[in-house]
PDB file of C-alpha atoms in Angstrom:
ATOM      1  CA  UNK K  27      88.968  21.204 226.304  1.00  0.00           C
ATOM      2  CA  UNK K  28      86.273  19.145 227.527  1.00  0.00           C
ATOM      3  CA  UNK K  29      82.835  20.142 228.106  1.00  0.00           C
ATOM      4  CA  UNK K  30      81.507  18.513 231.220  1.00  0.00           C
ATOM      5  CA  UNK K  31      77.379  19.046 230.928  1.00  0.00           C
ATOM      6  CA  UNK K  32      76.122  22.418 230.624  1.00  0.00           C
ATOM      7  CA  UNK K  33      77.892  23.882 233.965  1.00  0.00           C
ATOM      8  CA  UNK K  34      81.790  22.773 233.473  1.00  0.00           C
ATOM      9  CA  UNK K  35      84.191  22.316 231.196  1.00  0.00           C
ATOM     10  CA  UNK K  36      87.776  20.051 231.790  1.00  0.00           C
ATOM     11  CA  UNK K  37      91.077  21.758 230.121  1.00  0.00           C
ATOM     12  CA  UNK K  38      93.940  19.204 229.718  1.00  0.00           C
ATOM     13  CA  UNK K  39      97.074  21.710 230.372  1.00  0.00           C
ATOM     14  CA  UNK K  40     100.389  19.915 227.736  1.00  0.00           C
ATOM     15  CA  UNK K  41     102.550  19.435 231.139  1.00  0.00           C
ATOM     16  CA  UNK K  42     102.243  19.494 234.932  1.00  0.00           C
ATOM     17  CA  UNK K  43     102.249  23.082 235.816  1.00  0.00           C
ATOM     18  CA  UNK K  44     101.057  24.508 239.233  1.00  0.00           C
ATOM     19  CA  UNK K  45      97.666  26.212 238.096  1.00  0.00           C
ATOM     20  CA  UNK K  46      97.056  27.745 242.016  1.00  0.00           C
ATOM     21  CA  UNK K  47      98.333  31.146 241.318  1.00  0.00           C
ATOM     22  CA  UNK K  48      96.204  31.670 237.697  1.00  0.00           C
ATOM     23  CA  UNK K  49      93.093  30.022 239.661  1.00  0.00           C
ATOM     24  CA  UNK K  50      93.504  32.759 242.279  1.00  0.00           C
ATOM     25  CA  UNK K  51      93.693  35.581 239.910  1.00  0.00           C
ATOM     26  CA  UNK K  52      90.860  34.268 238.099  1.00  0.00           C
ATOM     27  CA  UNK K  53      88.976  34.351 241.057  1.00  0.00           C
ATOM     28  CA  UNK K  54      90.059  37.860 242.118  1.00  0.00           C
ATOM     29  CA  UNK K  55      89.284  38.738 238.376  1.00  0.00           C
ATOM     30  CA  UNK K  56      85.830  37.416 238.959  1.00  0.00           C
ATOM     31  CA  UNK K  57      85.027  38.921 242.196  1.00  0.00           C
ATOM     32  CA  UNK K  58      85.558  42.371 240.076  1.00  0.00           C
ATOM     33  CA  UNK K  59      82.405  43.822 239.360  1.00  0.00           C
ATOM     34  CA  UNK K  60      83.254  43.303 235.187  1.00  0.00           C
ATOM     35  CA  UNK K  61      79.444  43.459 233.534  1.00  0.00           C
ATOM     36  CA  UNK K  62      80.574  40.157 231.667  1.00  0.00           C
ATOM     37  CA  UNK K  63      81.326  36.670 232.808  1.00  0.00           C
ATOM     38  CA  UNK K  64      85.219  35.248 233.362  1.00  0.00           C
ATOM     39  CA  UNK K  65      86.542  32.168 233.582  1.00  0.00           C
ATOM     40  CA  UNK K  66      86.972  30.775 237.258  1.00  0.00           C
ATOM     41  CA  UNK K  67      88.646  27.340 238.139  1.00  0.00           C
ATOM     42  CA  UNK K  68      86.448  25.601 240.351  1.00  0.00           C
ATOM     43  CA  UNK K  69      89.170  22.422 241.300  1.00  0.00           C
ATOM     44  CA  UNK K  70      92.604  21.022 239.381  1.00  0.00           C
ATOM     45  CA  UNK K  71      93.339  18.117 239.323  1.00  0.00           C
ATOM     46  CA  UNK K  72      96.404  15.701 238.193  1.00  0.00           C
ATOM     47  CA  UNK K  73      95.577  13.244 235.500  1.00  0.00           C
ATOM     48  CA  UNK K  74      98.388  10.661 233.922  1.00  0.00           C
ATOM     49  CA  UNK K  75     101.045  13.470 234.791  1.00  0.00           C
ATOM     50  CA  UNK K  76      99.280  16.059 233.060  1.00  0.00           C
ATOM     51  CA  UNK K  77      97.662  19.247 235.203  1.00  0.00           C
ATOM     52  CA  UNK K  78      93.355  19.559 234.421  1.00  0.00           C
ATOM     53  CA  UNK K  79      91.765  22.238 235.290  1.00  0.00           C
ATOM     54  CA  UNK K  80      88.145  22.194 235.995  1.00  0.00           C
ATOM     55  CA  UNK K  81      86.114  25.809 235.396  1.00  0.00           C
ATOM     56  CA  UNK K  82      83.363  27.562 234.749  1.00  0.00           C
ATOM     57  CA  UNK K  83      81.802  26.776 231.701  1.00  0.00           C
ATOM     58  CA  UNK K  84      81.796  30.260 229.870  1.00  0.00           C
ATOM     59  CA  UNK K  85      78.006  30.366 227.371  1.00  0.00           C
ATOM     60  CA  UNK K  86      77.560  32.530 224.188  1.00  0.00           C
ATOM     61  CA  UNK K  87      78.717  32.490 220.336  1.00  0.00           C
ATOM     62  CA  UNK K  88      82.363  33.500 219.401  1.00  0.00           C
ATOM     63  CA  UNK K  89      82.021  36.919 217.936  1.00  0.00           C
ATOM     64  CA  UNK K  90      83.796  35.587 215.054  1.00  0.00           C
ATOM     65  CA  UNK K  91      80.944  33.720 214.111  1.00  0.00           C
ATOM     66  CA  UNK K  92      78.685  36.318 214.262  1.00  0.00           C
ATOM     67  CA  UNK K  93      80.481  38.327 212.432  1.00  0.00           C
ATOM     68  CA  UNK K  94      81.019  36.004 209.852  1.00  0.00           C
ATOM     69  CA  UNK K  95      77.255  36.049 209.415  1.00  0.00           C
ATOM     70  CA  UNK K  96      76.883  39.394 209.417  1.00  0.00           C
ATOM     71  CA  UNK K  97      74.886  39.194 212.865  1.00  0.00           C
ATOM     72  CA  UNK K  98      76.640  41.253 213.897  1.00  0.00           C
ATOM     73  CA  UNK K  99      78.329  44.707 211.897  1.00  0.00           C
ATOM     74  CA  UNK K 100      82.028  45.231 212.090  1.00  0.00           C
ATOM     75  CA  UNK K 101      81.535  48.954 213.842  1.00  0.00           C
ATOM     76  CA  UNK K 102      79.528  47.098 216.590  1.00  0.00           C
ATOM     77  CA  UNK K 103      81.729  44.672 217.319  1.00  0.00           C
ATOM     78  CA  UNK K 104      84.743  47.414 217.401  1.00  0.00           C
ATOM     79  CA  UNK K 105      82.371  49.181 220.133  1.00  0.00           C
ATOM     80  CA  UNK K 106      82.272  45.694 222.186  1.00  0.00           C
ATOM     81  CA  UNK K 107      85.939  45.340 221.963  1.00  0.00           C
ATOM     82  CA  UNK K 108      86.289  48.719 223.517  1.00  0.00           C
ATOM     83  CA  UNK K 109      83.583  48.272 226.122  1.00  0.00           C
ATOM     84  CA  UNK K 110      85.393  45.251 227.332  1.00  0.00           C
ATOM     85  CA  UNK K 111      88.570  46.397 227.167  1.00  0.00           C
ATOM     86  CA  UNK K 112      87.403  49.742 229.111  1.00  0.00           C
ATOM     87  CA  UNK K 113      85.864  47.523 231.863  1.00  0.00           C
ATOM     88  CA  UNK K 114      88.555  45.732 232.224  1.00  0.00           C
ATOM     89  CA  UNK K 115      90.550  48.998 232.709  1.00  0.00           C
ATOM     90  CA  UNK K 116      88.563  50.347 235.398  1.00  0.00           C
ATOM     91  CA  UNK K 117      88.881  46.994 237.600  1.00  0.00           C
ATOM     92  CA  UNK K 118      91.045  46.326 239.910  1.00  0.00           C
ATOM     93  CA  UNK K 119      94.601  45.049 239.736  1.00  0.00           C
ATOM     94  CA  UNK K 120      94.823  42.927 242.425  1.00  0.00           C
ATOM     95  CA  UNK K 121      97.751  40.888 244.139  1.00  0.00           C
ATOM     96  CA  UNK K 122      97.098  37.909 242.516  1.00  0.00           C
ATOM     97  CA  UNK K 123      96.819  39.220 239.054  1.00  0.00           C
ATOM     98  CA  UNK K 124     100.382  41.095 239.388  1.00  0.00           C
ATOM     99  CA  UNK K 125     102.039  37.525 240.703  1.00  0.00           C
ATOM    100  CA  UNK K 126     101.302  36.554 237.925  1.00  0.00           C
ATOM    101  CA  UNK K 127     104.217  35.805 235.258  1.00  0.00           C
ATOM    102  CA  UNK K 128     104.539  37.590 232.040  1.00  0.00           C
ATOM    103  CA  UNK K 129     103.985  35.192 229.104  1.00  0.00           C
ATOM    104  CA  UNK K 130     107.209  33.741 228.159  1.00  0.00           C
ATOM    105  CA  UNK K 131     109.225  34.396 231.557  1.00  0.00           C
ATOM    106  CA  UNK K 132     109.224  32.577 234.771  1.00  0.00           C
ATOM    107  CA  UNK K 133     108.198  35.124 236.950  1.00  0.00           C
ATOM    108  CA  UNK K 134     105.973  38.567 237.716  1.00  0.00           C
ATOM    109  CA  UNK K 135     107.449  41.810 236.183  1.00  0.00           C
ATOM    110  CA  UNK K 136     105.954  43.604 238.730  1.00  0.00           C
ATOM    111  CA  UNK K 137     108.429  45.676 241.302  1.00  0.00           C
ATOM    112  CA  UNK K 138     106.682  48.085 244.088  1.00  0.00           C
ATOM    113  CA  UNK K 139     106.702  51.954 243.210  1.00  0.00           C
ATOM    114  CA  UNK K 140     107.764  51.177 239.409  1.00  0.00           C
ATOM    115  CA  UNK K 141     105.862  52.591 236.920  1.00  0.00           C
ATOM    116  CA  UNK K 142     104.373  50.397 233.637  1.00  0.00           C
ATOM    117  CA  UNK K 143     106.397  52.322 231.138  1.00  0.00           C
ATOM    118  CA  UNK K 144     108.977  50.829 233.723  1.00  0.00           C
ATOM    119  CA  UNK K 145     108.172  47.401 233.756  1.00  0.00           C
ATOM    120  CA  UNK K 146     107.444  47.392 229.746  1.00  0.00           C
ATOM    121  CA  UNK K 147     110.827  48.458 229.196  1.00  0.00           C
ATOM    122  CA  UNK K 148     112.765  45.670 231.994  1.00  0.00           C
ATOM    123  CA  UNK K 149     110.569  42.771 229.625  1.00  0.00           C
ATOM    124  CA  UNK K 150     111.696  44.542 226.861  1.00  0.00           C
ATOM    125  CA  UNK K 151     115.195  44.817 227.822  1.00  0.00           C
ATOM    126  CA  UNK K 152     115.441  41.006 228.468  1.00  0.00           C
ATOM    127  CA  UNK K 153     114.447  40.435 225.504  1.00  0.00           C
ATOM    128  CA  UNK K 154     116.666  42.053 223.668  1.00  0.00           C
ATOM    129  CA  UNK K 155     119.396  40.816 225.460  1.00  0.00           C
ATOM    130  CA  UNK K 156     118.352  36.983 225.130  1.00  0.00           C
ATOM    131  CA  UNK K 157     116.424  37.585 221.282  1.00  0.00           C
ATOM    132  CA  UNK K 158     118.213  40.664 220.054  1.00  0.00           C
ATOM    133  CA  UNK K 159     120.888  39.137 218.160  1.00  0.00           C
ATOM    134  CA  UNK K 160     118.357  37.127 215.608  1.00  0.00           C
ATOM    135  CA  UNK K 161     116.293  40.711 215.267  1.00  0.00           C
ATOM    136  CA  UNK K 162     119.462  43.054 214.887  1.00  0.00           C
ATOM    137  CA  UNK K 163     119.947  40.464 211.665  1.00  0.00           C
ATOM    138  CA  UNK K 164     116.349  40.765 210.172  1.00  0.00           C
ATOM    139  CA  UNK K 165     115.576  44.453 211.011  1.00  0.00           C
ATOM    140  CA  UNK K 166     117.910  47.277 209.065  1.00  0.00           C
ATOM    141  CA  UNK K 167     117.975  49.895 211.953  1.00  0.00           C
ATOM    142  CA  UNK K 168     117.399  47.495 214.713  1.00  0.00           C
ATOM    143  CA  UNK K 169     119.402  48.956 217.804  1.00  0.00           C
ATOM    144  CA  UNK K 170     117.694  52.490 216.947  1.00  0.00           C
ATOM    145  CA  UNK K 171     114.333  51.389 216.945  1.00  0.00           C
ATOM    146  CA  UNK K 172     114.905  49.830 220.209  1.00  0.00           C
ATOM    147  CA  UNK K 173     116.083  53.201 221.989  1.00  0.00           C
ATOM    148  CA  UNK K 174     113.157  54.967 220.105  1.00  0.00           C
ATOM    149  CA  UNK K 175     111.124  52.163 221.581  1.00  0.00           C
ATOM    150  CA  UNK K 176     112.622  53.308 225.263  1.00  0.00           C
ATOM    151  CA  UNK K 177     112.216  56.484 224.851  1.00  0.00           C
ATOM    152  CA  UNK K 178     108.420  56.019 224.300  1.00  0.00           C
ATOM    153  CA  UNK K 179     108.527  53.811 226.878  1.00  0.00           C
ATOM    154  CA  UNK K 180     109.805  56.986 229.346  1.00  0.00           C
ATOM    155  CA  UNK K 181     107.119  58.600 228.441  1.00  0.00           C
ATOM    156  CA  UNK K 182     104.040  56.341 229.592  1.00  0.00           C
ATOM    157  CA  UNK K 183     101.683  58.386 231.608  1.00  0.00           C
ATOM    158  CA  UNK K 184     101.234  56.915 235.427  1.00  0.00           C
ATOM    159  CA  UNK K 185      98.141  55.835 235.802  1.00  0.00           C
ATOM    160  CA  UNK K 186      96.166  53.729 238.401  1.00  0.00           C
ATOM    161  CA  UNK K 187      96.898  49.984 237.937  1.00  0.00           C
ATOM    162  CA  UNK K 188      94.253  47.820 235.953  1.00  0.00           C
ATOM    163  CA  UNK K 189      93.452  44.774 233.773  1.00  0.00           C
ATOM    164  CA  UNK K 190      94.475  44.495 230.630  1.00  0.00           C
ATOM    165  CA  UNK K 191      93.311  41.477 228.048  1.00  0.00           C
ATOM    166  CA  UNK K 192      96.361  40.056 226.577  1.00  0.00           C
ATOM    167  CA  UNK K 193      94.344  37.793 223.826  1.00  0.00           C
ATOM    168  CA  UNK K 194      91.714  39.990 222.879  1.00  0.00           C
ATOM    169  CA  UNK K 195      90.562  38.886 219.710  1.00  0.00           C
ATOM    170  CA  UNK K 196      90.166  39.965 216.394  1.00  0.00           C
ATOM    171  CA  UNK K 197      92.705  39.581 215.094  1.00  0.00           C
ATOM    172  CA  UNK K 198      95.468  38.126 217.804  1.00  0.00           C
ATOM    173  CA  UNK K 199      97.822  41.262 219.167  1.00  0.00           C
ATOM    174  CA  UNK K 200     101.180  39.212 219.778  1.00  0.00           C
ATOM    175  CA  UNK K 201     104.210  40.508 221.618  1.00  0.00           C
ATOM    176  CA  UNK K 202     107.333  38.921 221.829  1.00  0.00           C
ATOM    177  CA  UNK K 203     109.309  38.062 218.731  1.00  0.00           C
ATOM    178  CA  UNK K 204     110.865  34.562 220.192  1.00  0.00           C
ATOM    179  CA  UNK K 205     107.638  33.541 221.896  1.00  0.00           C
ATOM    180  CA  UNK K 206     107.162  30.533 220.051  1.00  0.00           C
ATOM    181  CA  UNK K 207     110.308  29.484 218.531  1.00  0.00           C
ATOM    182  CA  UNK K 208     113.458  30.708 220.231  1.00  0.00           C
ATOM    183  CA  UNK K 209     115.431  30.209 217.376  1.00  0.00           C
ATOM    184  CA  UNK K 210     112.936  32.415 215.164  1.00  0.00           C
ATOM    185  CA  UNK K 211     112.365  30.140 212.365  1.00  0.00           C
ATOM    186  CA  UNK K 212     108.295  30.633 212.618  1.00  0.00           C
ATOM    187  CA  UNK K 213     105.997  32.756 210.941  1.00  0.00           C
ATOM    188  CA  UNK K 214     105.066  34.493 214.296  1.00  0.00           C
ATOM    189  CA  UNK K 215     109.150  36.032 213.733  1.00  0.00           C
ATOM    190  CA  UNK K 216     108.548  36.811 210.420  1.00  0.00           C
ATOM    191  CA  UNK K 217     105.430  38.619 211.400  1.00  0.00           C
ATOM    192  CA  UNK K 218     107.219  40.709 213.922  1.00  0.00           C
ATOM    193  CA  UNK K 219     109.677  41.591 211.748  1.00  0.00           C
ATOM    194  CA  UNK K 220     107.701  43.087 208.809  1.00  0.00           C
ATOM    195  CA  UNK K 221     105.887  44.738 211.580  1.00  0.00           C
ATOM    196  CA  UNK K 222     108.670  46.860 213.060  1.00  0.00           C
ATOM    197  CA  UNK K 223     110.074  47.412 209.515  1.00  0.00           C
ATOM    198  CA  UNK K 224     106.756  49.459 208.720  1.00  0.00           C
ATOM    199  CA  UNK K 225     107.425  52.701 207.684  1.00  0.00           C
ATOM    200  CA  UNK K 226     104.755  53.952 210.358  1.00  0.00           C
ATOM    201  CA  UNK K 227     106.239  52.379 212.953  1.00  0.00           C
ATOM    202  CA  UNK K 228     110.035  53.207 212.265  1.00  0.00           C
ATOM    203  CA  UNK K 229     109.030  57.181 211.538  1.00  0.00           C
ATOM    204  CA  UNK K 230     107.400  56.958 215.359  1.00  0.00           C
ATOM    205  CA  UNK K 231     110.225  55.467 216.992  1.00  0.00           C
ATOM    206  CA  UNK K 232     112.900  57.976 215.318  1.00  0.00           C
TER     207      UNK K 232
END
C-alpha cells in the first residue's frame, strides 16, 4: 500500500487478478447510504505484471490504537463494532456484491431463491469434501460435528439479504480451516481445530 498525497492511496495486488467485479461492488457498497466511509477504486491499473489498484484514501486512527491508549474504553468500542456491523446489515445486497466469490473459491455462492443457511451449508459441504480428510484426523468426533453443524445450518431464519463484514476486527473471525495452507500445516489449522474441539462448541452441535 502506497499512499498517494492526502486523497489516494496505490495497493500493489501479489498477481494479475481482474479487480472490475470487487471495484463494482465497492462502488455499489458506497452508493449505500452506510453513515461511515468505504473504500472505492477510482482506476486499476497493470504495473510489471502485477494488478494496482488506485482508491479512495480511507482517514482516521485504527481503533486498535486507540484502544491501546485507552482513548478509547473496550465497552465503547464493542458498541462501534455493533453499530457498524448493524449498518452494514440494513444496506443493501446488491448484484455486484453477490457476484462476488467467496474467499477461497473461484466463484459466487449465491443461487436465486436459496436461502443463506443454504448457501453456508453448499461452502461448507465443499469443504469438507476437498479439507475433510485432514480435519476428520485432528478432531475426535469430526463427521458428527459436521451434521450438527447442518442441522444448525437448516435452521437459519430467512431474512432480507444484506452486508456482512468478513474482516471485522478485533480480533480476526476466520473461516475456513485450509484457507491458507491446503495441506494444514499452519497455525490458522491448528487454531480451527482447538476451536471446534471446545467443549461449548461440540455440546451445541450435538
Amino acid at each position: 500500500m502506497y499512499r498517494l498525497g492526502d486523497e489516494l492511496v496505490a495497493k500493489v495486488w501479489h498477481d494479475s487478478r481482474r479487480l472490475e467485479p470487487l471495484a463494482a461492488a465497492y462502488a455499489e457498497v458506497a452508493g449505500a447510504g452506510l453513515p461511515f466511509a468505504t473504500p472505492r477504486i477510482e482506476r486499476i491499473e497493470q504495473v510489471a505484471g502485477r494488478t494496482v489498484s488506485i482508491e479512495r484514501r480511507l482517514t482516521g486512527v485504527p481503533l486498535s490504537e486507540l484502544l491501546a491508549r485507552g482513548t478509547v474504553p473496550v465497552p465503547a468500542a464493542y458498541e462501534l463494532a455493533l453499530e457498524i456491523l448493524a449498518a452494514l446489515a440494513a444496506g443493501p445486497a446488491g448484484p455486484a456484491v453477490a457476484a462476488l466469490p467467496v474467499l477461497g473459491e473461484a466463484g459466487s455462492p449465491w443461487r436465486p431463491g436459496a436461502t443463506w443457511g443454504e448457501l453456508l451449508a453448499a461452502v461448507l459441504a465443499r469443504r469438507v469434501s476437498r479439507f475433510g480428510g485432514q480435519l476428520r484426523a485432528a478432531v475426535p468426533g469430526f463427521d458428527r460435528l459436521v451434521a450438527g453443524t447442518y442441522r444448525r445450518l437448516r435452521t437459519l431464519p430467512v431474512r432480507p439479504g444484506g452486508l456482512l463484514h468478513g474482516d471485522l476486527c478485533l480480533p480476526n473471525v476466520l473461516i475456513g480451516s485450509n484457507l491458507y495452507d491446503p495441506l494444514g500445516r499452519d497455525g490458522h489449522f491448528a487454531w480451527c481445530v482447538r476451536m471446534v474441539a471446545d467443549p461449548g462448541i461440540t455440546a451445541l452441535l450435538r
